[in-house]
Short mmCIF file of C-alpha atoms in Angstrom, two decimals:
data_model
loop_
_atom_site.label_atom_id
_atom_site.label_comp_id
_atom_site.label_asym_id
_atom_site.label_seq_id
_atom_site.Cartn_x
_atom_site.Cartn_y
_atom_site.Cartn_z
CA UNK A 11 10.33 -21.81 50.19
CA UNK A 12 8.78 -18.46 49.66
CA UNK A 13 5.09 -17.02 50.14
CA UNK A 14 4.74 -17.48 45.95
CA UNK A 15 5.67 -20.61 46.50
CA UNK A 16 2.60 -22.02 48.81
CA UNK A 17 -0.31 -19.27 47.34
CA UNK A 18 -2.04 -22.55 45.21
CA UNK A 19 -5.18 -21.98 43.20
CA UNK A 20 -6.80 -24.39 40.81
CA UNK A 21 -5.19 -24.23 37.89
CA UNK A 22 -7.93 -25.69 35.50
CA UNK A 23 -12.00 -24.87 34.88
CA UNK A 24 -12.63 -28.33 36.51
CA UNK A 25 -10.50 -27.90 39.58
CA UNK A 26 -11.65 -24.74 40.43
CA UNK A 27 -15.12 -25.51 40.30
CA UNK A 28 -14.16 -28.30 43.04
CA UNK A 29 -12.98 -25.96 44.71
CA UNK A 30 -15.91 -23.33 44.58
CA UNK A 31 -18.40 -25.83 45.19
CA UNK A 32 -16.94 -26.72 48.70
CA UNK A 33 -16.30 -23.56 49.25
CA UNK A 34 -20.26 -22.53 49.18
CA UNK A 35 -20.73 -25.52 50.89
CA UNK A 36 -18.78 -24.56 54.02
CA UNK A 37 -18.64 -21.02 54.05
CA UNK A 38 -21.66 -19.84 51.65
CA UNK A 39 -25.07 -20.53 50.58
CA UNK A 40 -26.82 -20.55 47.34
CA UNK A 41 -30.09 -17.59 48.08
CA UNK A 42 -33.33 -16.97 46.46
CA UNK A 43 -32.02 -15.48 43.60
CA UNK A 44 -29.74 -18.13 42.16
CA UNK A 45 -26.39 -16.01 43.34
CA UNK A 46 -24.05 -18.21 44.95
CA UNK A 47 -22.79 -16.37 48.07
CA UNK A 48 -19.92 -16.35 50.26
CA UNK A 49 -18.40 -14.87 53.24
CA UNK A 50 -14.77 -13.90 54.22
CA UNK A 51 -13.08 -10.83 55.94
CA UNK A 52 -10.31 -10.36 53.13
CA UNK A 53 -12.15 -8.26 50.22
CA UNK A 54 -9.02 -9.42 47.84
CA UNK A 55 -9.65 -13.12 48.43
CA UNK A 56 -13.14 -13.04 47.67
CA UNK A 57 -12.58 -10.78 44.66
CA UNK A 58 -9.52 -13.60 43.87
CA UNK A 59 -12.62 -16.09 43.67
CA UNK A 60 -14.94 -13.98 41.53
CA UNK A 61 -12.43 -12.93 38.91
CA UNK A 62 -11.97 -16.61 38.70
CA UNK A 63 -16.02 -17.17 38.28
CA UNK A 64 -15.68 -14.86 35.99
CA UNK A 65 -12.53 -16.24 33.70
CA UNK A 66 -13.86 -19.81 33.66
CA UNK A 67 -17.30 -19.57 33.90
CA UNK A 68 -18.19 -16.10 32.30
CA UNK A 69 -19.90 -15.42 35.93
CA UNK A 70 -20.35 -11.45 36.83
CA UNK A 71 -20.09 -10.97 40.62
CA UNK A 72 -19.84 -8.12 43.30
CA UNK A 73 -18.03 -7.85 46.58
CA UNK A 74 -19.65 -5.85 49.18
CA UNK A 75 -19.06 -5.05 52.96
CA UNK A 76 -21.86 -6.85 55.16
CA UNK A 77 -23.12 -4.41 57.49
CA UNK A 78 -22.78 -4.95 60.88
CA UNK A 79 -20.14 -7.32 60.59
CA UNK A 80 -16.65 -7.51 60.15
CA UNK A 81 -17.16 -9.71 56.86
CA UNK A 82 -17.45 -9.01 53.06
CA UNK A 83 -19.73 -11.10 50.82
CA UNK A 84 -18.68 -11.93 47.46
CA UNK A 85 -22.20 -12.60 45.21
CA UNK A 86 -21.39 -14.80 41.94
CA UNK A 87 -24.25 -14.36 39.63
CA UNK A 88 -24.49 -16.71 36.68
CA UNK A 89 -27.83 -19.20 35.96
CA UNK A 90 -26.25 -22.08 34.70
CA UNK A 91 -23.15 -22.41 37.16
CA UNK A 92 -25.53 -21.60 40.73
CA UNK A 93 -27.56 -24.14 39.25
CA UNK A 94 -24.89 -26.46 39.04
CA UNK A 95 -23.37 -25.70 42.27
CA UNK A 96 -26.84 -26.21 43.95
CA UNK A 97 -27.52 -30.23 42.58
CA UNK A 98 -23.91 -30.49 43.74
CA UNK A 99 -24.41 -29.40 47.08
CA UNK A 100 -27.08 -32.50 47.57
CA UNK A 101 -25.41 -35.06 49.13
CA UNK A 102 -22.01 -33.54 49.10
CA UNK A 103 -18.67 -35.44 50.26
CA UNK A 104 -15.23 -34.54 50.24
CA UNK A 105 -13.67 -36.29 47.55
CA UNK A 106 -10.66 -33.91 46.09
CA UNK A 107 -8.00 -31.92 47.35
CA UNK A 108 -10.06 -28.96 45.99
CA UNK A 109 -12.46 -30.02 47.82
CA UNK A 110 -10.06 -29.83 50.97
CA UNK A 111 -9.03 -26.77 50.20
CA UNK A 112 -12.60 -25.29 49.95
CA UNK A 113 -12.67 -26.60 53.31
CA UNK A 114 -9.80 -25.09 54.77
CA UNK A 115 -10.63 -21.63 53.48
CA UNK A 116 -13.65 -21.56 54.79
CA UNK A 117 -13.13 -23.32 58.42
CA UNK A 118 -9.49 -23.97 58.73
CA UNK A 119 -7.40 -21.49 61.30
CA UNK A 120 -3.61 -21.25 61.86
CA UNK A 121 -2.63 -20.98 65.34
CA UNK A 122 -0.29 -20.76 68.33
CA UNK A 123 -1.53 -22.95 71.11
CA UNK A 124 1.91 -22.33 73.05
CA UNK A 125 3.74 -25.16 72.00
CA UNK A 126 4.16 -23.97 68.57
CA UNK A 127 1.64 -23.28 65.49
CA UNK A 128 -1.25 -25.28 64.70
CA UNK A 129 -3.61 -26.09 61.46
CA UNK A 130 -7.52 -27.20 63.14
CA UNK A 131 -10.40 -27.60 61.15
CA UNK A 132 -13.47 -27.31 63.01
CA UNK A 133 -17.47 -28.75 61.91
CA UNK A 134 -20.71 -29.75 63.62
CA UNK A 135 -20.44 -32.64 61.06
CA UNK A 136 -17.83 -35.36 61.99
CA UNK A 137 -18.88 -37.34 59.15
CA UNK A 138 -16.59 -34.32 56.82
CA UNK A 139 -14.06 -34.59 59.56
CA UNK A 140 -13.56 -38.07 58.95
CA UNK A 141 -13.64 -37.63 55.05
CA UNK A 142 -10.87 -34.84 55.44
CA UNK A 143 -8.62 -37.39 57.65
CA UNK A 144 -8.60 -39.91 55.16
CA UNK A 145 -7.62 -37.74 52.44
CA UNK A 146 -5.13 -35.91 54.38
CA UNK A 147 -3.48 -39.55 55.16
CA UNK A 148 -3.69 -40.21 51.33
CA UNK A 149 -1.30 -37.67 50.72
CA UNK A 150 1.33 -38.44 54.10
CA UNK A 151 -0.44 -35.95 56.14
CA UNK A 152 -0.53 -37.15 59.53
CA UNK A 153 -3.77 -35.73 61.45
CA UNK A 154 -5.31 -36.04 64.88
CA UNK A 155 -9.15 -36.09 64.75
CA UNK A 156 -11.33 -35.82 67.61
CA UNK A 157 -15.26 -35.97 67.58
CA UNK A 158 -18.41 -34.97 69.48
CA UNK A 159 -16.40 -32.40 71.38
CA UNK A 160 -18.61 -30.22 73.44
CA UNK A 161 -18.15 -26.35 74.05
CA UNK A 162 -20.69 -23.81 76.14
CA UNK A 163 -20.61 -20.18 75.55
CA UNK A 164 -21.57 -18.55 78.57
CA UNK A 165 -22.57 -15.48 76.57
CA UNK A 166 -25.30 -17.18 74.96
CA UNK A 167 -26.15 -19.84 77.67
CA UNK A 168 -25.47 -23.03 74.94
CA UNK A 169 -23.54 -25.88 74.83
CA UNK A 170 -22.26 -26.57 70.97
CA UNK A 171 -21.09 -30.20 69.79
CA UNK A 172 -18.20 -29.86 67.22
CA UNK A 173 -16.17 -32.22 65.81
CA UNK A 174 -12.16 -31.16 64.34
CA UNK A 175 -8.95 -32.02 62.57
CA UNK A 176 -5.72 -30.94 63.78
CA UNK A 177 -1.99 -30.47 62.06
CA UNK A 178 0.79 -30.29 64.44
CA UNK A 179 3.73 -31.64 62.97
CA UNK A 180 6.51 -29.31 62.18
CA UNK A 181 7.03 -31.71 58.84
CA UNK A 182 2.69 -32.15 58.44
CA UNK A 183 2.16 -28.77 58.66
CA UNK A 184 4.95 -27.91 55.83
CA UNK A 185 3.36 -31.09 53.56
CA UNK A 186 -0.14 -29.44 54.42
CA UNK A 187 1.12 -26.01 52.59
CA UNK A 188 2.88 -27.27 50.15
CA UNK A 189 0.15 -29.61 49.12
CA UNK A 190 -3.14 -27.81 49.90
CA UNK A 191 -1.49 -24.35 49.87
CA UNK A 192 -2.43 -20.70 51.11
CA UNK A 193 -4.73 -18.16 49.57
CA UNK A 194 -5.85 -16.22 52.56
CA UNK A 195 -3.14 -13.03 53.78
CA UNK A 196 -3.98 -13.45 57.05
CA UNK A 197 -2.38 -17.24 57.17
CA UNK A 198 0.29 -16.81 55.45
CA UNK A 199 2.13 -15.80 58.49
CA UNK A 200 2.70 -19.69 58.38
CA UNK A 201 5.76 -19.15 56.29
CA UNK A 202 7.55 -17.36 58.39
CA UNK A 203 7.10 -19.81 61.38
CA UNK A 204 7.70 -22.55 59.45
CA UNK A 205 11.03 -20.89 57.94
CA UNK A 206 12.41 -20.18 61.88
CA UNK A 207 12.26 -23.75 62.71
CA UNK A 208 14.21 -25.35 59.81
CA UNK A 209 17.11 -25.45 61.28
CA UNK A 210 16.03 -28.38 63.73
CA UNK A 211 13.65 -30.36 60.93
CA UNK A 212 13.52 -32.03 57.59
CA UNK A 213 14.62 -28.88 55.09
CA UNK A 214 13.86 -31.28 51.46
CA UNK A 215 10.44 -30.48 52.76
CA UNK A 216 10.96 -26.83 52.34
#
């Protein structure tokens, strides 16, 4: 398996508007003047998602540094698809795997809790948590969800409720990325992780 091999975009005007739509959903906003907007620290991915806009959709955008903050914002300007995207944000479920992997791109993380690397997906809204398990399970995925977790920061005095998924099954975590795939740089680090443990797992996986 190489990095080519898990970097999966939608491959089709319909899928990739899945896609887009969760990803505004979780990670972005539609603003006062009808630009859908969304947030991500790698300029190339958001510019990735715009040049899409713009193939499928005909959709101009911009991708600009947010001041202040170690972010860029990608703006997607286009009447007719913000429109769209805004009566599908109304009652919004998770339904597709675009829809998952809106998700994951905008509140998934890869990491090393000690024991080895993890996928988690964190929300404040369990009821998408639940949505994503079932999916996930759909496709052989198993998933450990926990809900109504509680958290205080001590910087700002609060206590947070949160409810998240977790991957961390050597052979999960290779279905995950083969399935819902990579299209952030900074998680494809994945691949190499995955690739050092092969020796002792399921390689028709890989």
């Amino acid at each position: 398996m190489k990095n080519a091999d898990i970097i999966i975009w939608p491959h089709t005007k319909e899928d990739f508007y899945e896609y887009l739509v969760s990803l505004v959903k979780f990670d972005g906003y539609i603003d006062s003047n009808k630009r859908a907007v969304i947030y991500d620290p790698e300029h190339s991915f958001l510019d990735m998602v715009g040049r899409y806009a713009k193939m499928y959709f005909g959709a101009n955008y911009s991708v600009v540094p947010r001041h202040n903050y170690n972010v860029n914002t990608l703006r997607i300007y286009g009447k007719n698809l913000v429109s769209e995207i805004k009566q599908e944000l109304i009652n919004f479920k998770l339904r597709t795997l675009n829809h998952v992997r809106g998700l994951f791109d905008a509140e998934g993380s890869i990491y090393n809790d000690g024991f080895g690397l993890r996928i988690e997906i964190k929300l404040k809204d369990r009821d998408y948590i639940k949505q994503l398990s079932k999916i996930l399970s759909k496709f052989g995925i198993a998933n450990y969800a926990e809900y109504d977790k509680k958290y205080f920061d001590p910087r700002k005095n609060k206590t947070y409720v949160y409810s998240r998924l977790r991957i961390r099954a050597y052979n999960d975590l290779i279905r995950f990325i083969k399935i819902v795939g990579i299209r952030q740089e900074r998680k494809l680090h994945i691949h190499s992780y995955l690739e050092s443990k092969s020796s002792s797992y399921d390689t028709t996986l890989l």
